[in-house]
Amino acid sequence: MMRDRTRRVAGALFAFAALSATPPAFSQNFAAERVDEALRLIDKFDQKYRAVIVLDPTAKDQARARDRERRAPGPLQGLPVLLKDNIDV
């Protein structure tokens, strides 16, 4: 049962990020805004579901760096990524 909850939380976070990325949502702070929102959702739900094990402490810095590039974003540029712990990386 806990595995199903974890899967739903992870899926919801990814779906939120993907839906938030649809044009014309691109702004000068697109990546930073997506990371902030993903971290807010993790803070909100992870106390209950314990779905997130590790967060990259440089995520906000990386997002700000992508935003400073001010290029036309690629299809996934600026989207936070959540990996399940059963993926061999």
PDB file of C-alpha atoms in Angstrom:
ATOM      1  CA  MET A   1       0.000   0.000   0.000  1.00  0.00           C
ATOM      2  CA  MET A   2       2.824   2.426   0.822  1.00  0.00           C
ATOM      3  CA  ARG A   3       4.421   1.691  -2.569  1.00  0.00           C
ATOM      4  CA  ASP A   4       1.188   2.778  -4.297  1.00  0.00           C
ATOM      5  CA  ARG A   5       1.121   6.020  -2.306  1.00  0.00           C
ATOM      6  CA  THR A   6       4.754   6.716  -3.156  1.00  0.00           C
ATOM      7  CA  ARG A   7       4.053   6.104  -6.837  1.00  0.00           C
ATOM      8  CA  ARG A   8       1.063   8.470  -6.752  1.00  0.00           C
ATOM      9  CA  VAL A   9       3.041  11.249  -5.048  1.00  0.00           C
ATOM     10  CA  ALA A  10       5.953  10.897  -7.458  1.00  0.00           C
ATOM     11  CA  GLY A  11       3.569  10.856 -10.409  1.00  0.00           C
ATOM     12  CA  ALA A  12       1.700  13.893  -9.135  1.00  0.00           C
ATOM     13  CA  LEU A  13       4.910  15.885  -8.728  1.00  0.00           C
ATOM     14  CA  PHE A  14       6.056  15.010 -12.244  1.00  0.00           C
ATOM     15  CA  ALA A  15       2.633  15.714 -13.727  1.00  0.00           C
ATOM     16  CA  PHE A  16       2.524  19.100 -12.021  1.00  0.00           C
ATOM     17  CA  ALA A  17       5.948  20.024 -13.404  1.00  0.00           C
ATOM     18  CA  ALA A  18       5.024  18.856 -16.900  1.00  0.00           C
ATOM     19  CA  LEU A  19       1.692  20.689 -16.936  1.00  0.00           C
ATOM     20  CA  SER A  20       3.321  23.833 -15.604  1.00  0.00           C
ATOM     21  CA  ALA A  21       5.769  23.725 -18.498  1.00  0.00           C
ATOM     22  CA  THR A  22       3.248  24.093 -21.276  1.00  0.00           C
ATOM     23  CA  PRO A  23       3.500  27.372 -23.234  1.00  0.00           C
ATOM     24  CA  PRO A  24       3.034  30.225 -22.532  1.00  0.00           C
ATOM     25  CA  ALA A  25       4.219  29.426 -18.988  1.00  0.00           C
ATOM     26  CA  PHE A  26       7.859  30.096 -19.894  1.00  0.00           C
ATOM     27  CA  SER A  27       9.135  33.098 -17.982  1.00  0.00           C
ATOM     28  CA  GLN A  28      12.555  34.527 -17.227  1.00  0.00           C
ATOM     29  CA  ASN A  29      12.574  32.492 -14.022  1.00  0.00           C
ATOM     30  CA  PHE A  30      10.982  29.382 -15.491  1.00  0.00           C
ATOM     31  CA  ALA A  31      13.412  26.793 -14.104  1.00  0.00           C
ATOM     32  CA  ALA A  32      13.691  28.438 -10.682  1.00  0.00           C
ATOM     33  CA  GLU A  33       9.902  28.658 -10.402  1.00  0.00           C
ATOM     34  CA  ARG A  34       9.487  24.953 -11.276  1.00  0.00           C
ATOM     35  CA  VAL A  35      12.125  23.903  -8.726  1.00  0.00           C
ATOM     36  CA  ASP A  36      10.577  26.098  -6.028  1.00  0.00           C
ATOM     37  CA  GLU A  37       7.142  24.614  -6.719  1.00  0.00           C
ATOM     38  CA  ALA A  38       8.471  21.045  -6.715  1.00  0.00           C
ATOM     39  CA  LEU A  39      10.252  21.670  -3.395  1.00  0.00           C
ATOM     40  CA  ARG A  40       7.065  23.189  -1.970  1.00  0.00           C
ATOM     41  CA  LEU A  41       5.086  20.092  -2.967  1.00  0.00           C
ATOM     42  CA  ILE A  42       7.756  17.806  -1.518  1.00  0.00           C
ATOM     43  CA  ASP A  43       7.633  19.742   1.764  1.00  0.00           C
ATOM     44  CA  LYS A  44       3.843  19.531   1.777  1.00  0.00           C
ATOM     45  CA  PHE A  45       3.446  15.803   1.051  1.00  0.00           C
ATOM     46  CA  ASP A  46       6.668  14.053   1.985  1.00  0.00           C
ATOM     47  CA  GLN A  47       6.070  14.164   5.740  1.00  0.00           C
ATOM     48  CA  LYS A  48       3.158  11.810   5.168  1.00  0.00           C
ATOM     49  CA  TYR A  49       4.401   9.628   2.296  1.00  0.00           C
ATOM     50  CA  ARG A  50       8.187   9.586   2.761  1.00  0.00           C
ATOM     51  CA  ALA A  51       8.575   9.300  -1.023  1.00  0.00           C
ATOM     52  CA  VAL A  52      11.692  11.460  -1.418  1.00  0.00           C
ATOM     53  CA  ILE A  53      14.970  10.151  -0.050  1.00  0.00           C
ATOM     54  CA  VAL A  54      17.537  12.655  -1.341  1.00  0.00           C
ATOM     55  CA  LEU A  55      17.304  16.180  -2.721  1.00  0.00           C
ATOM     56  CA  ASP A  56      20.108  17.790  -4.728  1.00  0.00           C
ATOM     57  CA  PRO A  57      21.297  20.707  -2.590  1.00  0.00           C
ATOM     58  CA  THR A  58      22.372  22.560  -5.759  1.00  0.00           C
ATOM     59  CA  ALA A  59      18.977  22.292  -7.507  1.00  0.00           C
ATOM     60  CA  LYS A  60      18.065  25.949  -6.985  1.00  0.00           C
ATOM     61  CA  ASP A  61      21.517  27.114  -8.151  1.00  0.00           C
ATOM     62  CA  GLN A  62      21.284  24.932 -11.247  1.00  0.00           C
ATOM     63  CA  ALA A  63      17.820  26.275 -12.034  1.00  0.00           C
ATOM     64  CA  ARG A  64      18.972  29.878 -11.693  1.00  0.00           C
ATOM     65  CA  ALA A  65      21.942  29.126 -13.995  1.00  0.00           C
ATOM     66  CA  ARG A  66      19.575  27.734 -16.661  1.00  0.00           C
ATOM     67  CA  ASP A  67      17.394  30.825 -16.326  1.00  0.00           C
ATOM     68  CA  ARG A  68      20.421  33.117 -16.757  1.00  0.00           C
ATOM     69  CA  GLU A  69      21.246  31.451 -20.058  1.00  0.00           C
ATOM     70  CA  ARG A  70      18.032  33.014 -21.419  1.00  0.00           C
ATOM     71  CA  ARG A  71      17.951  30.710 -24.410  1.00  0.00           C
ATOM     72  CA  ALA A  72      14.799  29.322 -25.878  1.00  0.00           C
ATOM     73  CA  PRO A  73      14.150  26.371 -23.575  1.00  0.00           C
ATOM     74  CA  GLY A  74      14.429  22.849 -24.854  1.00  0.00           C
ATOM     75  CA  PRO A  75      11.523  20.485 -24.252  1.00  0.00           C
ATOM     76  CA  LEU A  76      12.786  19.452 -20.794  1.00  0.00           C
ATOM     77  CA  GLN A  77      15.018  22.367 -19.790  1.00  0.00           C
ATOM     78  CA  GLY A  78      14.096  23.636 -16.358  1.00  0.00           C
ATOM     79  CA  LEU A  79      11.883  20.738 -15.346  1.00  0.00           C
ATOM     80  CA  PRO A  80      12.732  19.127 -12.018  1.00  0.00           C
ATOM     81  CA  VAL A  81      13.289  15.378 -12.228  1.00  0.00           C
ATOM     82  CA  LEU A  82      12.218  12.862  -9.612  1.00  0.00           C
ATOM     83  CA  LEU A  83      13.802   9.388  -9.845  1.00  0.00           C
ATOM     84  CA  LYS A  84      12.345   6.342  -8.171  1.00  0.00           C
ATOM     85  CA  ASP A  85      14.813   4.545  -5.926  1.00  0.00           C
ATOM     86  CA  ASN A  86      14.514   1.355  -7.943  1.00  0.00           C
ATOM     87  CA  ILE A  87      16.136   2.938 -11.015  1.00  0.00           C
ATOM     88  CA  ASP A  88      19.790   2.003 -11.424  1.00  0.00           C
ATOM     89  CA  VAL A  89      21.641   5.249 -12.073  1.00  0.00           C
TER      90      VAL A  89
END
